[in-house]
C-alpha positions as MATLAB code, in Angstrom:
seq = 'MTPIDRRALIAGAGFAAAMASDVFAQSTPRPKARAGRGAPREPDASARHRIRFAVIGLDHSHIYGMTDALIRGGGTLVAMLAADPAQVAPFRRRYGDVKVARSEAEILDDPTIQLVASASIPDLRAPLGIRVMRAGKDFLADKPGITGLKQLAAVRDAVRETRRKFAILYSERFEVRAAVRAGELVKAGAIGQVLQTINLAPHRLNAPSRPDWFWDTARYGGILTDIGSHQADQFLFYTGSTEARVVASQAGNMAMPDRPQFEDFGDMMLSGNGGTGYVRVDWHTPDGLPTWGDGRLFIIGTEGSIELRKYIDVAGRPGGNHLFLTDRKGVQYMDCSKVPLPFGPQFVSDVVERTDVAQDQAQALLAAELVLTAQKNALRPGRV';
ca = [
      29.643  -91.326   83.420;
      29.032  -94.468   81.365;
      29.117  -98.366   82.337;
      32.233 -100.069   81.378;
      32.040 -103.016   78.937;
      32.794 -106.006   80.814;
      34.783 -108.062   78.018;
      36.791 -104.652   77.616;
      37.430 -104.505   81.239;
      38.551 -108.010   81.539;
      40.705 -107.673   78.437;
      42.599 -104.689   80.055;
      42.663 -106.146   83.566;
      46.190 -107.138   83.280;
      47.614 -103.780   82.312;
      48.857 -101.305   84.675;
      47.723  -97.792   84.156;
      47.987  -94.034   84.900;
      47.315  -90.934   83.067;
      48.616  -87.724   81.708;
      48.510  -84.792   83.800;
      47.631  -81.239   83.214;
      50.306  -80.383   85.541;
      54.034  -79.639   84.175;
      56.109  -82.745   83.821;
      57.828  -83.787   87.019;
      60.529  -85.708   85.354;
      62.897  -82.777   84.513;
      64.144  -79.575   85.978;
      63.488  -77.724   82.700;
      60.347  -75.734   82.091;
      57.755  -77.263   79.957;
      54.997  -75.824   78.543;
      51.914  -77.604   77.900;
      51.570  -78.683   74.321;
      49.758  -76.039   72.582;
      48.763  -73.906   75.467;
      50.291  -70.668   76.861;
      50.101  -69.089   80.196;
      46.340  -68.253   81.341;
      45.435  -65.093   79.917;
      42.903  -64.088   82.668;
      41.532  -65.521   85.743;
      39.092  -68.354   85.978;
      35.227  -67.492   86.013;
      35.211  -68.718   89.600;
      37.854  -66.381   90.847;
      36.417  -63.880   93.163;
      39.363  -61.887   94.226;
      42.510  -60.381   92.644;
      46.000  -60.345   94.477;
      49.690  -59.099   93.432;
      52.187  -62.109   93.903;
      55.927  -62.527   93.136;
      58.164  -65.611   92.454;
      61.310  -66.270   94.268;
      63.012  -69.408   92.933;
      62.758  -71.042   89.488;
      64.843  -74.417   90.286;
      62.211  -76.891   89.530;
      59.572  -76.620   86.594;
      56.743  -76.876   89.184;
      56.937  -73.246   89.388;
      55.405  -73.067   86.124;
      52.044  -74.696   87.107;
      52.192  -73.075   90.443;
      52.148  -69.598   88.503;
      49.384  -70.800   86.233;
      47.275  -71.795   89.162;
      47.776  -68.379   90.977;
      46.832  -66.527   87.359;
      43.673  -68.636   87.087;
      42.870  -67.717   90.833;
      43.057  -64.084   90.228;
      46.601  -63.442   90.809;
      48.935  -60.826   89.069;
      52.364  -61.624   88.607;
      54.371  -58.427   89.270;
      58.066  -59.627   90.019;
      60.452  -62.436   89.999;
      63.845  -63.370   91.240;
      65.978  -66.327   90.075;
      69.164  -67.774   91.613;
      70.305  -68.729   87.919;
      70.047  -66.031   85.466;
      69.380  -68.541   82.622;
      66.180  -69.291   84.199;
      64.859  -65.782   83.480;
      64.409  -65.873   79.800;
      62.234  -69.033   79.462;
      60.022  -67.882   82.458;
      59.523  -64.487   80.848;
      58.717  -65.939   77.245;
      55.781  -67.660   78.863;
      54.685  -64.692   81.310;
      55.546  -61.582   79.681;
      57.906  -58.850   80.445;
      57.835  -59.688   84.451;
      60.050  -57.397   86.548;
      63.111  -59.007   87.594;
      63.957  -57.767   91.372;
      67.242  -56.914   92.096;
      67.226  -58.607   95.577;
      64.952  -60.801   97.864;
      64.611  -57.724   99.892;
      62.989  -55.828   97.052;
      60.248  -57.985   96.951;
      59.765  -58.613  100.703;
      59.771  -54.942  101.290;
      57.185  -54.190   98.537;
      53.761  -53.838  100.693;
      51.734  -54.127   97.493;
      52.817  -57.913   97.172;
      50.599  -60.172   99.019;
      51.863  -63.600   98.153;
      55.309  -65.210   97.255;
      55.502  -68.645   95.428;
      58.641  -70.687   95.262;
      60.203  -73.789   93.650;
      63.748  -73.106   94.772;
      66.167  -75.753   95.628;
      64.082  -77.699   98.403;
      66.219  -77.217  101.510;
      65.892  -73.529  100.702;
      62.078  -73.504  100.665;
      61.148  -73.300  104.450;
      63.884  -70.680  105.425;
      62.727  -68.618  102.610;
      58.981  -69.042  103.573;
      59.599  -68.031  107.061;
      61.460  -64.767  105.803;
      58.399  -64.173  103.609;
      55.910  -64.666  106.514;
      57.880  -62.534  108.790;
      57.609  -59.907  106.139;
      53.885  -60.212  106.404;
      53.203  -62.022  103.302;
      51.707  -65.437  102.441;
      54.015  -68.175  101.067;
      53.428  -70.919   98.472;
      55.926  -73.603   98.248;
      56.533  -76.368   95.721;
      56.871  -79.786   97.420;
      58.517  -80.516   99.713;
      58.260  -77.541  101.290;
      60.309  -78.541  104.230;
      63.156  -81.020  104.240;
      63.941  -81.516  108.114;
      61.992  -81.615  111.259;
      63.829  -78.839  112.634;
      62.688  -76.712  109.705;
      59.367  -77.981  110.358;
      59.350  -76.910  113.823;
      60.629  -73.328  112.816;
      57.873  -73.084  110.252;
      55.007  -73.997  112.581;
      56.482  -71.280  115.214;
      56.624  -68.633  112.465;
      52.805  -69.676  111.235;
      51.697  -69.142  115.003;
      53.571  -66.017  115.288;
      52.598  -64.187  112.298;
      49.257  -65.703  111.424;
      50.435  -65.901  107.749;
      50.070  -69.064  105.493;
      52.777  -71.516  104.686;
      51.003  -73.333  101.867;
      52.379  -76.244  100.073;
      51.106  -77.054   96.405;
      50.700  -80.843   96.547;
      50.006  -80.887   92.783;
      49.348  -84.623   92.357;
      46.036  -83.873   94.041;
      45.458  -80.176   93.607;
      46.431  -79.975   89.749;
      45.170  -83.422   88.653;
      41.448  -83.216   87.484;
      40.843  -87.037   88.303;
      42.046  -86.502   91.851;
      39.820  -83.333   92.312;
      36.797  -85.580   91.040;
      37.846  -88.526   93.611;
      37.719  -85.904   96.232;
      33.949  -84.901   95.205;
      32.914  -88.590   94.954;
      34.366  -89.266   98.479;
      32.534  -86.201  100.003;
      29.400  -87.312   98.437;
      29.562  -90.647   99.939;
      29.887  -92.542   96.690;
      32.115  -95.462   98.358;
      31.032  -95.101  101.965;
      33.430  -94.555  104.594;
      36.943  -94.600  103.344;
      39.173  -97.258  104.979;
      42.414  -97.142  103.021;
      44.527  -95.335  100.348;
      46.997  -96.887   97.950;
      49.503  -94.886   96.311;
      51.848  -95.913   93.496;
      54.163  -93.335   92.198;
      57.077  -94.300   89.904;
      59.019  -91.486   88.295;
      61.231  -91.413   85.196;
      64.780  -90.297   86.238;
      65.920  -88.553   83.188;
      69.532  -88.356   84.635;
      71.232  -86.185   81.986;
      68.738  -83.120   82.838;
      69.216  -83.315   86.532;
      71.142  -80.557   88.468;
      73.778  -81.338   90.915;
      71.227  -80.876   93.900;
      68.932  -83.483   92.843;
      71.370  -86.202   93.643;
      72.116  -84.827   97.323;
      69.684  -86.151   99.798;
      70.795  -83.230  102.031;
      69.235  -80.890   99.467;
      66.112  -82.556   98.372;
      65.339  -84.477  101.562;
      65.313  -87.809  100.481;
      62.773  -89.927   98.362;
      59.873  -90.064  100.830;
      60.169  -86.378  101.754;
      60.234  -85.215   98.154;
      58.081  -87.640   96.131;
      56.215  -89.168   99.133;
      54.908  -85.725  100.168;
      52.156  -85.840   97.397;
      51.177  -89.151   98.666;
      50.897  -88.381  102.467;
      48.714  -85.456  101.570;
      46.379  -87.575   99.577;
      46.328  -90.067  102.507;
      45.264  -87.290  104.912;
      42.818  -85.705  102.584;
      40.987  -88.850  101.441;
      40.600  -90.577  104.682;
      39.607  -87.454  106.482;
      42.640  -88.051  109.044;
      43.551  -85.034  111.343;
      45.946  -87.189  113.390;
      48.358  -89.791  111.891;
      51.610  -91.711  112.468;
      53.977  -93.710  110.377;
      53.767  -97.355  111.053;
      56.964  -98.492  108.948;
      59.141  -97.040  106.167;
      62.038  -98.134  103.860;
      64.080  -95.728  101.588;
      67.274  -96.423   99.822;
      69.430  -97.281   96.566;
      68.226 -100.405   95.213;
      69.421 -100.590   91.664;
      71.728  -97.474   91.015;
      75.310  -98.456   92.020;
      76.622  -95.391   90.168;
      74.932  -93.043   92.511;
      75.565  -94.569   95.766;
      74.213  -91.627   97.695;
      70.888  -91.237   95.770;
      67.774  -92.938   96.650;
      65.772  -94.695   93.981;
      63.095  -96.356   95.818;
      60.933  -95.938   99.200;
      57.729  -96.990  100.716;
      55.692  -96.473  103.878;
      52.788  -97.517  105.866;
      50.559  -94.839  107.364;
      47.866  -95.093  110.047;
      45.284  -92.131  110.960;
      42.251  -91.330  112.720;
      40.276  -91.733  109.498;
      41.917  -94.671  107.931;
      45.188  -96.305  106.763;
      47.621  -95.696  103.840;
      50.259  -97.443  101.838;
      52.676  -95.395   99.466;
      55.265  -96.776   97.049;
      57.526  -94.108   95.182;
      60.624  -94.812   92.698;
      62.460  -93.753   89.973;
      62.132  -96.532   87.920;
      59.418  -95.463   85.208;
      60.762  -97.225   81.938;
      61.740  -94.975   78.948;
      59.233  -96.654   77.051;
      56.213  -94.951   78.895;
      55.051  -91.802   76.839;
      55.074  -89.937   80.013;
      57.085  -89.034   83.170;
      55.351  -91.399   85.415;
      52.647  -94.173   85.856;
      50.891  -92.798   88.937;
      48.014  -94.581   90.460;
      45.678  -93.841   93.340;
      43.241  -96.399   95.063;
      40.731  -95.367   97.512;
      39.022  -98.305   99.245;
      35.706  -97.564  100.952;
      33.167  -99.575  102.955;
      30.713  -99.601  100.071;
      33.168  -99.381   96.873;
      36.301  -98.119   95.592;
      37.923  -95.599   93.253;
      40.868  -96.226   91.096;
      42.717  -93.581   89.313;
      45.011  -93.591   86.234;
      46.256  -90.193   86.656;
      48.785  -89.635   83.853;
      48.390  -92.504   81.158;
      46.211  -95.466   80.273;
      48.459  -97.789   78.806;
      45.499 -100.062   77.834;
      44.951  -97.461   75.267;
      42.448  -94.678   76.236;
      43.940  -91.176   75.094;
      45.074  -88.614   77.408;
      45.184  -88.635   81.225;
      42.795  -88.321   84.296;
      40.812  -91.713   83.963;
      38.625  -92.576   86.929;
      36.943  -95.984   87.705;
      34.302  -96.217   90.448;
      33.115  -99.638   91.697;
      30.254  -99.858   93.984;
      27.223 -101.994   94.815;
      25.619 -101.264   91.420;
      28.422 -102.245   89.275;
      31.717 -100.603   87.580;
      31.742  -97.252   85.802;
      34.456  -95.201   83.986;
      34.676  -91.483   84.126;
      36.611  -89.144   81.827;
      37.805  -86.416   84.220;
      39.736  -84.444   81.651;
      37.179  -81.526   81.825;
      36.953  -81.364   85.617;
      37.641  -77.777   86.749;
      40.703  -77.192   88.936;
      39.555  -75.088   91.833;
      42.656  -74.725   93.888;
      43.925  -71.450   92.340;
      40.559  -69.493   93.026;
      40.221  -71.144   96.369;
      43.737  -70.339   97.527;
      43.577  -66.590   96.364;
      40.268  -66.239   98.106;
      42.047  -68.032  101.140;
      44.651  -65.284  100.958;
      41.968  -62.458  100.957;
      39.548  -63.665  103.264;
      41.828  -65.525  105.756;
      40.195  -68.782  105.290;
      41.590  -72.420  104.757;
      39.236  -73.581  102.007;
      42.014  -74.650   99.278;
      44.164  -76.022  101.849;
      43.949  -76.662  105.569;
      47.398  -75.145  107.290;
      47.341  -78.084  109.839;
      46.967  -80.967  107.349;
      49.522  -79.473  104.955;
      52.075  -79.496  107.802;
      51.001  -82.754  109.000;
      51.633  -84.283  105.672;
      55.148  -82.689  105.881;
      55.670  -84.280  109.297;
      54.639  -87.704  108.230;
      57.278  -88.034  105.564;
      59.819  -86.368  107.517;
      59.306  -88.890  110.076;
      59.261  -91.762  107.676;
      62.420  -90.569  106.038;
      64.266  -90.216  109.390;
      63.214  -93.785  110.555;
      63.256  -95.667  107.428;
      64.981  -98.919  107.260;
      67.308  -99.615  104.138;
      66.263 -102.084  101.730;
      68.545 -104.485  100.045;
      70.227 -103.574   96.953;
      69.265 -105.623   93.754;
];
């Protein structure tokens, strides 16, 4: 942790910045391995347990980051099932000669498999998760794990009935090292009591690479349901809110007349019993930015503030995971690129020990409820 040079801070004050993530690029459904890195070869040193898991659904490249996290946590990948046969070869190139199941039932009926992970088309995730839980296994979904309020009610019923886990990997918190460090600072009281979070989350559209379902709001749930789910999770986590409501929301198509059914912009105001939150999401990252999005998080407290440049610092610092802490003593910069990612080991331990250290079940589903409610009640902004 080093003090910021005041002149450098002033010179860079006009720049917007975010940072490069360790998680796979979110701007394309194609698998993207991290440059110079293969799949984890063994669990992290902090992994205390071992489990066997399977993957069903490779429709979004987030499945690669999810699988890596589970391997780091002590998971052994034993089977896979993909809707599109073309998805099999890239996955096996990364993870080895993984068994390709002949059917979903082959995985669900295998008593040695404890967990199923999925990045299937979003509207298929909740029904799959319910089947997985009813088969006696835990479930880890890519975000959004749920695309409708009826699905949410069914998931909550299944969680109560089966006592299995329906987890959602909100990677912008769990798999971003600066976000992990921010959580540690908040917990330590570095900025006093958190009053508000502000999340700005533009994404690059990269239209030619997108599958047909990407443009169908019925399939991905709408922009607040999809991208906004990350931000609702962060609002709840950093404010410590266990109850929350949507104050106002907007979602619609502002600048894409060739895709009239698509939503390219959304925002929402949130209020919880631990603080307030504002979220803005869009698909307008400029092509000139050398990463998929200019994601930023601001956490405002009674004694200071934290600003994250998650994926890139456009002012010039290399890589991602930049954190700025302002408190009563001054301003400090932290390079968080070496901060450990605890989600994988914690989640595998939760599966074995039936705890909720990695993710609180009620909070995960409350985040889903917030964005589904915001999406349902969103006003339509005017088109540019």
